[in-house]
XYZ file of C-alpha atoms in Angstrom:
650
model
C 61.045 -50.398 -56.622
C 62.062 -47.372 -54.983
C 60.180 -46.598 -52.167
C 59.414 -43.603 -50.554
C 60.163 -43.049 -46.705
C 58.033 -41.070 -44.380
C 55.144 -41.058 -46.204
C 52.698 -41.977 -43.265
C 49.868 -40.656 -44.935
C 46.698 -40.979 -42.985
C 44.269 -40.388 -46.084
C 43.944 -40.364 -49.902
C 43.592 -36.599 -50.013
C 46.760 -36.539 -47.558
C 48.482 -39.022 -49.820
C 47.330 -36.695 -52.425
C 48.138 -33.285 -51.189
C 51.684 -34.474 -50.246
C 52.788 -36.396 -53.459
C 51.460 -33.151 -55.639
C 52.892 -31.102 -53.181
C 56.402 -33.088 -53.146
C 56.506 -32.732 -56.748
C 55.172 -29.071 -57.195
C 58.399 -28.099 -55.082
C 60.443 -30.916 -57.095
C 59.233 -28.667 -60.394
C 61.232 -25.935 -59.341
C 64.866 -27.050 -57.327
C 65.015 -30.194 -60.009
C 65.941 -27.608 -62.998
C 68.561 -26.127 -60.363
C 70.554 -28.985 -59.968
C 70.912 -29.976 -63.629
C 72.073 -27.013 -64.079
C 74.398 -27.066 -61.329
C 75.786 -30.508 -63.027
C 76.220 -29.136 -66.368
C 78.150 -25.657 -65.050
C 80.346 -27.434 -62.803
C 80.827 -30.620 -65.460
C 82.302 -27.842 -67.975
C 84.110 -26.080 -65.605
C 86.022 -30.103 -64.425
C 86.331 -30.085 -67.825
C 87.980 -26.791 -68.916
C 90.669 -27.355 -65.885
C 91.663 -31.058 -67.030
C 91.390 -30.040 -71.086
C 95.257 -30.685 -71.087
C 95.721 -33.413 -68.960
C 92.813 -35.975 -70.268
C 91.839 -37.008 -73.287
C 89.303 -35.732 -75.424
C 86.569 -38.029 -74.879
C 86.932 -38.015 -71.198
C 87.242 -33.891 -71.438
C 84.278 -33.335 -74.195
C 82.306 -36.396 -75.531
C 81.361 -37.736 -72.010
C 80.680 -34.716 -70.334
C 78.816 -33.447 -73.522
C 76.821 -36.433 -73.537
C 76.143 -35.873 -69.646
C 75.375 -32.256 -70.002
C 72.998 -33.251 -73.321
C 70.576 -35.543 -71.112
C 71.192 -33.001 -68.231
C 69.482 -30.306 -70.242
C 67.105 -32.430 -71.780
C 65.806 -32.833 -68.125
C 65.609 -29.268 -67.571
C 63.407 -28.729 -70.023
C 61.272 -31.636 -69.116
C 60.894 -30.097 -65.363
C 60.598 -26.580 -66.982
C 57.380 -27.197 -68.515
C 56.151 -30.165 -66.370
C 52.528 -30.138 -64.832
C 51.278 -31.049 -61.874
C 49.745 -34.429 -61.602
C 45.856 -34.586 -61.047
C 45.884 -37.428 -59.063
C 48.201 -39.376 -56.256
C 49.333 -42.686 -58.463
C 49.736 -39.971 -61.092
C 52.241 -38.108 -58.552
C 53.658 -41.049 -56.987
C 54.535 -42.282 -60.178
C 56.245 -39.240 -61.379
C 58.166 -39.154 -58.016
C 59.461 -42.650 -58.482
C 60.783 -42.031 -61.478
C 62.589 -38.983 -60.349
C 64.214 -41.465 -58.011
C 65.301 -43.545 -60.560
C 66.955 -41.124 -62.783
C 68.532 -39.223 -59.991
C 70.427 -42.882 -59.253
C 71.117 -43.005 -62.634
C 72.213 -39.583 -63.714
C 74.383 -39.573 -60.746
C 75.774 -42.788 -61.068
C 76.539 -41.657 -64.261
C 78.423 -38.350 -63.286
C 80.456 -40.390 -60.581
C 81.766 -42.862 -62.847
C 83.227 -39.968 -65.072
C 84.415 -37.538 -62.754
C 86.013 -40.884 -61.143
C 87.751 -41.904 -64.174
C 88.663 -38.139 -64.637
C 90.186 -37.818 -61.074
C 92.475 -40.820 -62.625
C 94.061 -38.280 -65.154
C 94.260 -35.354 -62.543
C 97.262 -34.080 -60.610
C 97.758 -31.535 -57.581
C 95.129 -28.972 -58.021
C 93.301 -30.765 -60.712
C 92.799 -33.618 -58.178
C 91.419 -31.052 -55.894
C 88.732 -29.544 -58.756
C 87.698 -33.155 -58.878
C 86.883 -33.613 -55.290
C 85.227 -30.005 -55.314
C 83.176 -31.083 -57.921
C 81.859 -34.367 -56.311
C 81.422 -32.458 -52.720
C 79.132 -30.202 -54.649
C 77.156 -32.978 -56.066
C 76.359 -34.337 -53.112
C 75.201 -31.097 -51.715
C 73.658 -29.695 -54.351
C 71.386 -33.452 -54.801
C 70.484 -33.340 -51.130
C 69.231 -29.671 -51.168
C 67.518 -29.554 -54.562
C 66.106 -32.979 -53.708
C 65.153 -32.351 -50.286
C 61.258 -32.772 -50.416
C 61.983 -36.169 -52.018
C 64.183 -37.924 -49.306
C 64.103 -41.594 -51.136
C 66.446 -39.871 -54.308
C 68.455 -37.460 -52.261
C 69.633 -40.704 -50.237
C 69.851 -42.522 -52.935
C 71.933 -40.011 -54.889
C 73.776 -39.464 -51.785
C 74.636 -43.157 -51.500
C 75.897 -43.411 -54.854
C 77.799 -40.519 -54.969
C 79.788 -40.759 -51.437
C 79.945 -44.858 -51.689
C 82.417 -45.262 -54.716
C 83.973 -41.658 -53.801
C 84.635 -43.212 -50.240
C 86.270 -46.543 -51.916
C 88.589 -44.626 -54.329
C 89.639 -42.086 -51.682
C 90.815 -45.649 -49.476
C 92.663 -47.122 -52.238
C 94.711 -44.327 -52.997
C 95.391 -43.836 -49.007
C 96.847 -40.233 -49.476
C 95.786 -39.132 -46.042
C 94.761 -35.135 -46.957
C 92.226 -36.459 -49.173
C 90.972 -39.155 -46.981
C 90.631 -35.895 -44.265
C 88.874 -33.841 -46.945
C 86.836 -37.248 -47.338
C 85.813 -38.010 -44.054
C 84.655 -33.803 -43.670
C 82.762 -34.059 -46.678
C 81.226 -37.544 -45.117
C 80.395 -35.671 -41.773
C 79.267 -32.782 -42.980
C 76.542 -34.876 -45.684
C 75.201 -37.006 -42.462
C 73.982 -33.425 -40.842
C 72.863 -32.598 -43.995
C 70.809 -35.582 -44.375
C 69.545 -35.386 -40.526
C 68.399 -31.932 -41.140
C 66.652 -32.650 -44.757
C 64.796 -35.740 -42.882
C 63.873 -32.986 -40.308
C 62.972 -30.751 -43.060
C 60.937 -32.916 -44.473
C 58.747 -34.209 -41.401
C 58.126 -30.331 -40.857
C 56.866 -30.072 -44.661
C 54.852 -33.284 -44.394
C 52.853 -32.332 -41.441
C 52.314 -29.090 -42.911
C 50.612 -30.785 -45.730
C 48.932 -32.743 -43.234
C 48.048 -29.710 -41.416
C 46.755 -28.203 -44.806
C 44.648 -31.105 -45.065
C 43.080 -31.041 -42.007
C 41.728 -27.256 -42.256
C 40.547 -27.909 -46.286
C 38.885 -30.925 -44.622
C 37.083 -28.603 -41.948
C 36.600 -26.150 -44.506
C 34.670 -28.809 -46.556
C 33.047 -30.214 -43.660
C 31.741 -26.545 -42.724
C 30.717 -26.030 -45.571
C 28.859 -29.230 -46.575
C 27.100 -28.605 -42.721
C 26.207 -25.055 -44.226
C 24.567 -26.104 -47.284
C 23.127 -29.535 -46.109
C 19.739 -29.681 -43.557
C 20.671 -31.153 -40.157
C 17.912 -33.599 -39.761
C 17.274 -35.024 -43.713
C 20.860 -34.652 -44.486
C 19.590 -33.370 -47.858
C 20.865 -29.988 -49.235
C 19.287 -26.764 -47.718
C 17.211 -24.249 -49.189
C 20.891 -22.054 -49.256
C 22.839 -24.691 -51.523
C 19.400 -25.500 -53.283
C 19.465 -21.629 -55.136
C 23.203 -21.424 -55.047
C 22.702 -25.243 -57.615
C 20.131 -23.088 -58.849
C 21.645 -20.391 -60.200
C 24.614 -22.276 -61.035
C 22.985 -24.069 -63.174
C 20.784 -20.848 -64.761
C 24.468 -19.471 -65.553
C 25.680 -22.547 -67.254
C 22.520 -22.370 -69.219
C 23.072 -19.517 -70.733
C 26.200 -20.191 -72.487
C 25.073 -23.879 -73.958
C 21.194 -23.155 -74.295
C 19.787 -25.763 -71.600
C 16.582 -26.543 -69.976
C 16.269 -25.543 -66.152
C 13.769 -27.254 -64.037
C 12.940 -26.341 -60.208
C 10.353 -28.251 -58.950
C 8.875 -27.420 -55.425
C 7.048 -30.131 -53.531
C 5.195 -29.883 -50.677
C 3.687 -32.988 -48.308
C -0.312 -32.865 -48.179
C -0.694 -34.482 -44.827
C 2.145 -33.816 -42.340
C 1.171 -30.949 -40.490
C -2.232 -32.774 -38.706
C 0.372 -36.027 -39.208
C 2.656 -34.072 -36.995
C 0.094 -32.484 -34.256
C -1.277 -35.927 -33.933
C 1.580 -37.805 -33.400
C 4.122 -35.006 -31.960
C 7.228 -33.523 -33.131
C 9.709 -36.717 -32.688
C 7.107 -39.412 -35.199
C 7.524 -36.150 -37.523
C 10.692 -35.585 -37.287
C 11.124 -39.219 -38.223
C 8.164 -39.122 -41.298
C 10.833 -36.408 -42.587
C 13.763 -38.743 -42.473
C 12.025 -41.444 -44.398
C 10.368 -39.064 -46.855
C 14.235 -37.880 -47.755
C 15.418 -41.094 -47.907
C 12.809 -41.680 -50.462
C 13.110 -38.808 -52.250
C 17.065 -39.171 -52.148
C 16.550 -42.787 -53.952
C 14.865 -40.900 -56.803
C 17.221 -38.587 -57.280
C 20.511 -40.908 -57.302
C 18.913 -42.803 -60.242
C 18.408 -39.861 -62.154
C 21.883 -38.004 -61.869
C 20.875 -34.720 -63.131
C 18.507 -34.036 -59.844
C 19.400 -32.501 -56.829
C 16.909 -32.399 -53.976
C 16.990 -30.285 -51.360
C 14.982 -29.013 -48.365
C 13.242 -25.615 -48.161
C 11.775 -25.685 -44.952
C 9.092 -27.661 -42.599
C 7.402 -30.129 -44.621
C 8.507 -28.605 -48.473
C 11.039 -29.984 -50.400
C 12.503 -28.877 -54.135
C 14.744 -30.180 -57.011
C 16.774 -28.777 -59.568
C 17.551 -30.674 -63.105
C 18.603 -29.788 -66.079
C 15.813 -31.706 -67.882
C 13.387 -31.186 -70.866
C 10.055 -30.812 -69.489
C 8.632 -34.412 -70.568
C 11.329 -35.529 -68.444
C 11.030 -33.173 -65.878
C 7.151 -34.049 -65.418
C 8.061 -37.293 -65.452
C 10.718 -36.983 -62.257
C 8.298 -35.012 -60.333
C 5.656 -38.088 -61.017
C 7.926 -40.547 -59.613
C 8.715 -38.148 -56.591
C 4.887 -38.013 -55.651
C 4.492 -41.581 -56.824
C 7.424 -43.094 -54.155
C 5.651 -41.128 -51.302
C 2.342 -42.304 -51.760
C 3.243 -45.775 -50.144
C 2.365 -45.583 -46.417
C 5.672 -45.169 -43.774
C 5.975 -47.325 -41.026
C 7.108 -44.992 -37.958
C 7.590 -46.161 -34.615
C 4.638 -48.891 -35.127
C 2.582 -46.066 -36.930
C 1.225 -46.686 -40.080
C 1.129 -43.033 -41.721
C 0.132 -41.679 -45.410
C 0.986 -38.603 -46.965
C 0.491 -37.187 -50.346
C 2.915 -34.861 -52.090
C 2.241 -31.980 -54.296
C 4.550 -30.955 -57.072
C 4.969 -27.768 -59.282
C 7.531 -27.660 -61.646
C 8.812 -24.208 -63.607
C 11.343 -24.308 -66.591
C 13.572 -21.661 -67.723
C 15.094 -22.532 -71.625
C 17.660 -20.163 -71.991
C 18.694 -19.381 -68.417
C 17.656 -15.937 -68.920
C 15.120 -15.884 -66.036
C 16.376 -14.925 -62.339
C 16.400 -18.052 -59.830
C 13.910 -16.334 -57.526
C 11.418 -16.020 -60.148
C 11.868 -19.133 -61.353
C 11.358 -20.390 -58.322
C 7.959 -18.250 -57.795
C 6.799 -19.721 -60.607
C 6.992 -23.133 -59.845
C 5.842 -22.334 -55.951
C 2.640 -20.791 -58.127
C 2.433 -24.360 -59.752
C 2.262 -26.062 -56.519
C 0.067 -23.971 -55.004
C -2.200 -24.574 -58.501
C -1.590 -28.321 -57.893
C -2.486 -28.262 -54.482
C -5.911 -26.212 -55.363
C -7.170 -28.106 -58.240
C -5.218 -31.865 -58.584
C -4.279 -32.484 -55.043
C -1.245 -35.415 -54.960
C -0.314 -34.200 -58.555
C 2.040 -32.465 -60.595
C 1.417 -28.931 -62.212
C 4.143 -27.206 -64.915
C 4.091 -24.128 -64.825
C 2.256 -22.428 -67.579
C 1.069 -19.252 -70.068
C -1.824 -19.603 -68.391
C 0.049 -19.203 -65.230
C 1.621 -16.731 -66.651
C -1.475 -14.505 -67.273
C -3.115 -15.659 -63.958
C -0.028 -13.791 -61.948
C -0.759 -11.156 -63.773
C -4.131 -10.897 -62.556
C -3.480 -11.765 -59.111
C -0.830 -9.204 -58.788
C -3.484 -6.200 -60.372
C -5.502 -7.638 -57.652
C -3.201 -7.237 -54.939
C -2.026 -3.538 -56.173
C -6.066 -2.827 -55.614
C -6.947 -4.749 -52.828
C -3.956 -2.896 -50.711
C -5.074 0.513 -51.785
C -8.907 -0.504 -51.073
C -10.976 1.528 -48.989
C -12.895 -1.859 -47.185
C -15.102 -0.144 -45.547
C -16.517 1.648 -48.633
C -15.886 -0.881 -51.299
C -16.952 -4.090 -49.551
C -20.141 -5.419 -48.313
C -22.390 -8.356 -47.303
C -24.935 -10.547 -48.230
C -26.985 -13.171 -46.445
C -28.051 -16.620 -47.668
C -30.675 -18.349 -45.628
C -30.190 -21.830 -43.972
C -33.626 -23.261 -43.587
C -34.832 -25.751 -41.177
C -36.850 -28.597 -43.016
C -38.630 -29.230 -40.127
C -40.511 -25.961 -39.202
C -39.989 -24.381 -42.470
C -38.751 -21.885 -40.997
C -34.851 -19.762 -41.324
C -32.795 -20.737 -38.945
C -30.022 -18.412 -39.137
C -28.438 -16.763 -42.505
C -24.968 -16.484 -43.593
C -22.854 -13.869 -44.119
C -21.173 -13.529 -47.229
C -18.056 -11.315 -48.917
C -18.369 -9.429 -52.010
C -16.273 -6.614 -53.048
C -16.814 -4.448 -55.659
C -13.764 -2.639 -56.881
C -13.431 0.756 -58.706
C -10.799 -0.466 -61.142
C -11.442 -4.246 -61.029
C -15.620 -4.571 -60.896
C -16.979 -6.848 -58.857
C -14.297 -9.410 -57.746
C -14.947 -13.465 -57.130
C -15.083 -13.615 -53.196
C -12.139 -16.580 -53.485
C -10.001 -14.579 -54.966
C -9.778 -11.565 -53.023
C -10.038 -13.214 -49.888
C -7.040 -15.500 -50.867
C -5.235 -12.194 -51.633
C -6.170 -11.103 -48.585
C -4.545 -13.766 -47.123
C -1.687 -13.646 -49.299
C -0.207 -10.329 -48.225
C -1.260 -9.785 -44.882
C -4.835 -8.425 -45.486
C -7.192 -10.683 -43.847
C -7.088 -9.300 -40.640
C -8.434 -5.952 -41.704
C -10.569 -7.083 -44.198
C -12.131 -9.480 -41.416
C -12.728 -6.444 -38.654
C -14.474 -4.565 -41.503
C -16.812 -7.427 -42.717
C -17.444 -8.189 -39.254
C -18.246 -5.186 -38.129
C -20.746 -5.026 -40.630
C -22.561 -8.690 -40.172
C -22.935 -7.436 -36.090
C -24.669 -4.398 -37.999
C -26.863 -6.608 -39.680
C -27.984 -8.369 -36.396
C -29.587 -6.042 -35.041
C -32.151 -5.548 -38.497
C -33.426 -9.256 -38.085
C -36.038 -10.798 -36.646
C -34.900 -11.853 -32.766
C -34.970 -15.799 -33.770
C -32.780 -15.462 -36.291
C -28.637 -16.056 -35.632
C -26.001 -15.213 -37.960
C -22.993 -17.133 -39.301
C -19.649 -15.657 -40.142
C -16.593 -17.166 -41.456
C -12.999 -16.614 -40.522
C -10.525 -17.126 -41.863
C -7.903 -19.586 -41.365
C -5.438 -16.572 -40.200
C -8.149 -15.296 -38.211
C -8.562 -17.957 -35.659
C -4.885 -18.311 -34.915
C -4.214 -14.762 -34.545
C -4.891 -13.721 -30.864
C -5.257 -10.024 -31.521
C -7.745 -10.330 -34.125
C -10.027 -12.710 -31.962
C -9.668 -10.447 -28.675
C -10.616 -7.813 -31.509
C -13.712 -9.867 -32.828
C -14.613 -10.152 -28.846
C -14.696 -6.360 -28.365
C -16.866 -5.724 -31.273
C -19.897 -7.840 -29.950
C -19.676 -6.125 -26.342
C -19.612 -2.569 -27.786
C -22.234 -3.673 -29.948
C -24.726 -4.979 -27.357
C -26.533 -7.681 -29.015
C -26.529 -10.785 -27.627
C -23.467 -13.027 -28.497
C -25.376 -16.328 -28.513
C -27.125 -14.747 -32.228
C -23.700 -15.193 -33.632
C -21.981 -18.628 -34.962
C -18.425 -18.034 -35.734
C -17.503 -20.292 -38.978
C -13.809 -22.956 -39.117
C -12.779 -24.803 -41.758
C -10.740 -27.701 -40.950
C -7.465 -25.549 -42.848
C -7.847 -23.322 -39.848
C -7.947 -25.398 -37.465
C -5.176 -27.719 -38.688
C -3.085 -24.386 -38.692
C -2.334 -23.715 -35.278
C -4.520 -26.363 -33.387
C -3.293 -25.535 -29.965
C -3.770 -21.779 -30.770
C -7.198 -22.316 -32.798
C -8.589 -24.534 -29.284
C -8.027 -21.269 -27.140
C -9.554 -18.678 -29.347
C -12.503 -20.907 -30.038
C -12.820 -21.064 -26.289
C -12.863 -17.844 -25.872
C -15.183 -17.137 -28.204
C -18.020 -19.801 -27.081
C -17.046 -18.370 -23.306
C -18.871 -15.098 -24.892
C -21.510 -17.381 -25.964
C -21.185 -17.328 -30.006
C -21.347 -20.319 -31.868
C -18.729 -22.250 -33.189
C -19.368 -24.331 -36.893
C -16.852 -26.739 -38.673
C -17.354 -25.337 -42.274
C -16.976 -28.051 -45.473
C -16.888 -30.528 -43.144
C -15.446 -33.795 -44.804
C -13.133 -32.068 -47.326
C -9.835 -32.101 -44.756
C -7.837 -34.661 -43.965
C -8.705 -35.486 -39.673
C -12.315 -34.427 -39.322
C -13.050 -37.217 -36.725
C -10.515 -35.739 -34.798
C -11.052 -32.166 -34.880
C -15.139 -33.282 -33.844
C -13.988 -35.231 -30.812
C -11.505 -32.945 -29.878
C -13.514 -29.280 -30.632
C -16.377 -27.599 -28.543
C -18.023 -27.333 -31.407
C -21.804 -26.464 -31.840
C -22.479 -27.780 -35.876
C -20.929 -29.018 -38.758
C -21.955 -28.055 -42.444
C -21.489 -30.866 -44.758
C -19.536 -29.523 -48.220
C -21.867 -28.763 -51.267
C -19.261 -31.565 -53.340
C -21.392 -34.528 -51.244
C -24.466 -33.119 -52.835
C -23.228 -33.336 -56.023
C -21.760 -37.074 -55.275
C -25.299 -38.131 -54.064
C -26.616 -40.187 -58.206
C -23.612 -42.800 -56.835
C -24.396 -44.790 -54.670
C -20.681 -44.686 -52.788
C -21.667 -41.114 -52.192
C -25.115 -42.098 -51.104
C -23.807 -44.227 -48.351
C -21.110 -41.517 -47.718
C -23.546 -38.885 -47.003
C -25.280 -40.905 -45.133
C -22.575 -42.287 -42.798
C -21.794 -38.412 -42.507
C -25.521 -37.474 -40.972
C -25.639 -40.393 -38.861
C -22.080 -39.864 -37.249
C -23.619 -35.871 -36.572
C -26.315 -37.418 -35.425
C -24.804 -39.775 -32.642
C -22.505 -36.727 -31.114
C -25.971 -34.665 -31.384
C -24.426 -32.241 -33.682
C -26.726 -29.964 -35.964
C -25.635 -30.597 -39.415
C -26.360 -28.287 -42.571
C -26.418 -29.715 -45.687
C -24.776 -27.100 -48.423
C -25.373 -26.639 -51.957
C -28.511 -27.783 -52.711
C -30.281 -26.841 -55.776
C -32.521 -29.497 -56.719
C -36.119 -30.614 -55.618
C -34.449 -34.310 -56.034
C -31.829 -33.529 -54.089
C -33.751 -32.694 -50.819
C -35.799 -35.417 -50.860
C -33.066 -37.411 -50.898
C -31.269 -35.831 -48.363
C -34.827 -35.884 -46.380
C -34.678 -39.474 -46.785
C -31.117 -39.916 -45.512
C -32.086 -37.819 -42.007
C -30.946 -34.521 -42.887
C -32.956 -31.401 -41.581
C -31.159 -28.068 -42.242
C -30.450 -26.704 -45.762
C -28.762 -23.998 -47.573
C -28.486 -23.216 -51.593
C -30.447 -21.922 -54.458
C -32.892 -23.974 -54.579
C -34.201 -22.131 -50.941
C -31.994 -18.582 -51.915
C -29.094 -16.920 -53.470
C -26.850 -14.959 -51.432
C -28.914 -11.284 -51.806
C -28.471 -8.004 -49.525
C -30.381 -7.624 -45.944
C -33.302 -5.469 -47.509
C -34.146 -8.052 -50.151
C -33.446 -10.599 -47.223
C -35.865 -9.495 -44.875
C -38.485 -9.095 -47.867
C -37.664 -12.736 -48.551
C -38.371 -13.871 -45.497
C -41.298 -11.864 -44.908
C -43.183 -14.461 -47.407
C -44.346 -17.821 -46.334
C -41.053 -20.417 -47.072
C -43.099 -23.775 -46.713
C -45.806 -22.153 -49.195
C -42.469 -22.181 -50.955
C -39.934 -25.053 -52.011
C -40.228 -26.717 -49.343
C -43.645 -27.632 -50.107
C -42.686 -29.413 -53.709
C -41.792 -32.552 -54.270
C -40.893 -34.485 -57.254
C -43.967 -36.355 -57.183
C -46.430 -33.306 -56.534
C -47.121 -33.999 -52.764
C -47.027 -31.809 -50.213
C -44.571 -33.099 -47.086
């Protein structure tokens, strides 16, 4: 086996790089020196025609020249190998029939210089000089054959010249000898300089690759980044189009990290994120046509070429293989995982609104099957639609015109009497009618409304203060922007003093969303609002995901239990649920509104559980302040809260 000096190659992709390189610059000097063989074998030829015989003067060199060409053509249209055994391979045998080809010329222009006399002797020794320098330059990048070549060339040349002892030619000998050793030093020299340039090559593809793989990949999950995520994306939207091919993104986004993460701090979430990509990275290496990527925070996505039975069926096992509790630092933490999936057929639609689509999905998943997954849908389809009408008329609005309040009562069991009344949204809309209140205040929030729409309603409910009866306080809800948005609470502040009522007739309304979105933020603004002296309420209480918490940890004044506990109450888990909920209210002497009741049955249940403060239609609809205050002009326990199911009066 010929072997193949100076390779110290320090990786496969430098063993790589150099053997392809070797024979890439083999592909072009390898033709030269066949035909440098076959010219100067015809021209050795020509000059002895007269002194040797025909075979030695035109069959053998024929037959040289023959296999000669033969081999230029091979090298002429030669590729370059793919891989290094490929390569290596090739260069070995280039090695080999260098030996042999030269071996082959020696022997004949040996036996030829055997026929020659005075200058035809000379031709000889020209030709065999040139050989030898002519193999060590066109075989420089491949140092094993040009030494090998050189060997077998000079060895028998040097023998010959010894035996015949005519001393000019053992001169012209030893200069040809001399002058091949330089040669030799400087194509070993040559060829250190062209190996570490290769090496050099290597090492700047290599930190190409690397900055490139630390460009597209997220530092802390080591998954891909939301940048490689759409370039995969529209890669794969391109290669769609030409063979017809499903597309599915799916976005997915973790339920419970964010209060997971205030808890706990940054370094157990940090952590939760790891293990959640781990998991999700197991998924995706046993499907093979899913790459997951980061987006940001606590969302994640994937891109497949799938059908979208298979596609639903990924994004199952992605929520599926998060719902088992981590283990983080001795914590014992759950999270849930929301998934919306969009599919593009044909490739035709743009990444970015493929991508809105399925975002629209999760955000549908997230509102109506919490922990699932939602495909994107016609239905989806039409719904954008709408909400994008809504948005063009909710920005050119005039609030102040087109929106207004009205006021449900929350009535104390007890007395009989109204406690305080909410404050509720409506809009009515020139081009759109009257518009659901959980729409357009979702739009609101959506593209950057809230806060006006907010100033404007409030504005209003302070209004509407001063037209009740002095006993009566009145709730208002923020929203979840609201509270975490210092200029819109030092806003809310300023209102109430130029207003001059008396802040304490005011409860400010939270959900547990709001809270959860800016805790830190949320405990300072609702401490500056109670320092005024308004009222602070956790709204649909029991619907988030740390309410114990948020009740220890808030200066809070009441909590209003969600209307969906109402409607829970015929089991008897949600019995015993409810009535865990009033008791724990009860303990941190908390008022507690019930919501949503409607039924006679219903509040004599919840009379029987301990509750005391109602609101829903079986007391009042939401209704404007006129019809208010002629509502509550009228006895209320001459009302409903004088029937019971049985007929007797409580």
């Amino acid at each position: 086996m010929v072997r193949i000096p100076f390779l110290a190659v320090r990786s496969p992709r430098t063993k790589l790089l150099l053997v392809t390189a070797q024979y890439a610059e083999l592909s072009k000097l390898v033709p030269l020196l066949y035909a440098l063989l076959s010219v100067n074998s015809i021209a050795v030829s020509y000059t002895l025609r007269h002194s040797a015989p025909i075979w030695m003067t035109v069959v053998a060199p024929g037959v040289l020249i023959a296999i000669s060409m033969m081999r230029l053509l091979f090298w002429m249209r030669s590729k370059p190998a793919v891989d290094a055994r490929t390569a290596q391979r090739d260069l070995r045998r280039v090695a080999v029939l260098a030996s042999l080809v030269s071996a082959a010329f020696v022997t004949w222009a040996l036996g030829l210089q055997s026929y020659a006399v005075g200058d035809e002797r000379a031709h000889v020794t020209t030709f065999l000089a040139i050989t030898v320098i002519g193999c060590i330059f066109c075989l420089m990048h491949l140092p094993s054959a040009a030494l090998a070549v050189t060997a077998i060339v000079m060895g028998p040349y040097m023998i010959v010249s010894l035996i015949q002892g005519d001393a000019i030619y053992l001169a012209i000998t030893f200069n040809v000898l001399l002058v091949t050793l330089v040669m030799m030093w400087v194509l070993i020299a040559s060829f250190r300089g062209f190996e570490e340039r290769i090496r050099a090559r290597e090492r700047a593809e290599r930190l190409g690759r690397e900055n490139m793989r630390l460009a597209h990949t997220d530092k802390l999950t080591d998954l891909p980044n939301r940048r490689f995520f759409f370039a995969e994306l529209a890669q794969r939207l391109e290669r769609a189009q030409q063979g017809d091919v499903p597309v599915a993104v799916g976005v997915l986004d973790l339920d419970r990290f964010k209060p997971i993460n205030d808890t706990h701090g940054h370094i157990v979430g940090d952590h939760l994120l790891e293990a959640v990509a781990r998991r999700l990275r197991t998924v995706a290496d046993g499907e093979g046509r899913v790459v997951i990527g980061r987006l940001g925070g606590d969302e994640f996505g994937f891109v497949a070429t799938l059908e979208p039975d298979a596609a639903l069926a990924v994004g199952r096992r992605l929520c599926s293989t998060l719902s088992t509790p981590f283990e983080i630092d001795d914590l014992v933490l759950s999270l849930g995982i929301s998934c919306g999936i969009a599919l593009s057929k044909d490739g035709e639609v743009a990444s970015a609104d493929l991508f809105k689509r399925a975002d629209y999905a999760l955000y549908q998943s997230k509102r109506h099957s919490r922990g699932q997954v939602c495909l994107y849908s016609d239905d989806h389809e039409r719904e954008i639609r709408s909400e994008e009408a809504l948005e063009r008329a909710l920005s050119t609005a005039d609030l102040a015109a087109e929106t207004e309040l009205q006021f449900q009562p929350i009535v104390q069991f007890d007395t009989g009497r109204v406690q305080f009344v909410e404050a509720l949204a409506r809009w009515n809309s020139p081009t759109l009618g009257r518009v659901r209140p959980d729409l357009f205040i979702a739009t609101a929030e959506r593209i950057g409304l809230i806060h006006d729409l907010t100033l404007v309603l409030f504005r209003k409910a302070v209004a509407a203060v001063s037209e009740l009866p002095d006993d009566i306080r009145l709730s208002f809800n923020l929203s979840a922007q609201d509270v975490t948005n210092p200029p819109t609470v030092l806003h809310l502040v300023s209102i109430v003093r130029q207003s001059g009522i008396d802040p304490r007739r005011i409860v400010l309304e939270l959900t547990e969303t709001a809270v959860m979105r800016d805790f830190q933020q949320a405990d300072e603004s609702i401490a500056l609002l109670r320092s005024l002296g308004m009222g602070i309420a956790l709204d649909d209480f029991g619907t988030g995901y740390s309410s114990l918490s948020y009740l220890h940890r808030l200066p809070i004044d009441k909590v209003k239990i969600d209307r969906s506990f109402v409607r829970a109450l015929r089991d008897m888990s949600g019995h015993n649920l409810l009535r865990s909920m009033l008791a724990l209210c009860s303990s941190m002497k908390l008022e507690c509104v019930v919501e949503g009741v409607e039924t006679v049955e219903q509040l004599a249940t919840l009379q029987s559980l301990g509750a005391n403060a109602f609101q829903g239609y079986l007391f009042a609809r939401p209704m404007p302040l006129p019809d208010l205050l002629l509502w509550m002009n009228r006895d209320v326990a001459d009302g409903v809260l004088s029937a019971q199911p049985d007929g007797q009066a409580v």
